[in-house]
Coordinates of C-alpha atoms in Angstrom, one line a residue:
M1 CA 93.9 94.1 86.9
T2 CA 95.9 92.7 84.1
E3 CA 97.1 89.2 83.8
N4 CA 98.5 87.1 81.0
L5 CA 96.2 84.6 79.4
P6 CA 97.4 81.0 78.6
D7 CA 98.4 82.2 75.1
G8 CA 100.6 84.9 76.7
E9 CA 98.4 87.8 75.6
P10 CA 97.6 90.4 78.2
S11 CA 94.0 90.4 79.4
T12 CA 93.7 94.2 78.8
R13 CA 92.1 93.3 75.4
Y14 CA 89.0 92.4 77.4
L15 CA 86.6 94.9 78.9
H16 CA 87.2 95.5 82.6
F17 CA 84.1 94.4 84.6
A18 CA 83.5 95.6 88.1
V19 CA 81.1 93.4 90.1
V20 CA 79.9 95.6 92.9
V21 CA 78.2 94.0 95.9
L22 CA 76.5 96.2 98.6
N23 CA 76.6 94.7 102.0
W24 CA 75.0 95.6 105.4
N25 CA 75.4 93.0 108.2
G26 CA 75.4 90.3 105.6
R27 CA 78.3 88.0 106.5
R28 CA 76.0 85.0 106.3
H29 CA 75.0 85.9 102.7
L30 CA 78.6 86.8 101.7
Q31 CA 79.9 83.5 103.0
H32 CA 77.3 81.6 101.1
Y33 CA 77.2 83.5 97.8
L34 CA 80.5 85.5 97.4
P35 CA 82.6 82.3 96.6
S36 CA 80.5 81.9 93.4
V37 CA 81.4 85.4 92.3
L38 CA 85.1 85.0 93.2
A39 CA 85.2 81.7 91.2
T40 CA 84.9 83.6 87.9
R41 CA 87.4 82.8 85.2
Y42 CA 87.0 86.1 83.3
P43 CA 90.5 87.6 82.9
N44 CA 89.9 91.3 83.5
W45 CA 87.6 92.0 86.4
T46 CA 87.3 93.3 90.0
C47 CA 84.9 92.4 92.7
V48 CA 84.2 95.3 95.0
V49 CA 82.3 94.7 98.2
V50 CA 80.9 98.0 99.5
D51 CA 80.2 97.7 103.2
N52 CA 77.4 100.0 104.4
A53 CA 78.7 100.5 108.0
S54 CA 78.0 96.9 109.1
T55 CA 78.0 96.1 112.8
D56 CA 78.5 92.4 112.3
D57 CA 81.9 90.9 111.4
S58 CA 81.4 91.2 107.6
V59 CA 84.4 93.5 107.2
N60 CA 86.7 91.3 109.1
W61 CA 85.6 88.3 107.1
I62 CA 86.1 90.0 103.8
K63 CA 89.5 91.2 104.8
S64 CA 90.4 87.6 105.7
L65 CA 89.9 86.4 102.1
N66 CA 92.9 86.2 99.9
H67 CA 91.7 87.0 96.4
N68 CA 93.5 89.3 94.0
A69 CA 90.3 90.6 92.4
L70 CA 88.6 91.4 95.7
K71 CA 88.5 95.0 96.9
L72 CA 86.6 96.4 99.9
I73 CA 85.1 99.9 100.4
E74 CA 84.1 100.7 103.9
L75 CA 81.5 103.4 104.3
D76 CA 81.4 105.4 107.5
E77 CA 77.6 105.3 107.8
N78 CA 74.8 103.4 106.3
R79 CA 73.9 105.3 103.1
G80 CA 71.1 103.0 102.1
Y81 CA 70.8 101.0 98.9
T82 CA 71.0 103.8 96.4
G83 CA 73.3 106.0 98.4
G84 CA 75.7 103.2 99.1
Y85 CA 76.0 102.2 95.4
N86 CA 76.2 105.8 94.1
L87 CA 79.0 106.7 96.5
A88 CA 81.0 103.6 95.7
L89 CA 80.5 103.7 91.9
A90 CA 81.9 107.3 91.9
G91 CA 85.2 105.8 93.0
I92 CA 85.3 102.6 90.8
E93 CA 86.7 102.6 87.3
A94 CA 85.5 100.0 84.9
D95 CA 84.1 99.5 81.4
V96 CA 81.1 97.6 82.7
Y97 CA 79.5 97.6 86.2
V98 CA 77.5 94.7 87.5
L99 CA 75.5 95.5 90.6
L100 CA 74.9 92.3 92.6
N101 CA 72.9 91.8 95.8
S102 CA 74.8 90.0 98.5
D103 CA 72.4 87.1 98.4
E104 CA 72.9 86.1 94.8
A105 CA 75.0 83.4 93.3
V106 CA 76.4 83.5 89.8
S107 CA 77.4 80.7 87.5

């Protein structure tokens, strides 16, 4: 994601951060904590929610959000904590990866 900064310079001069959140049936946590992640003002980042085959309505809720930096990876089965992250990280390109639990707020 590249956007222009207030001074007109492209944000590609900043490292690209990928905040990766693993989710399994955690809509309640996502609703409470994900807004703090999406409120970041860092200019070159992506938030990737990796859904570990949830059976609640987490995926529909994530899809309803309108945020340019938000991406969703839907896994076809629950791969567990390590398996879910490893599978997702193999397909995400970034300079820095931040693994964040779905029940954590950032400031």
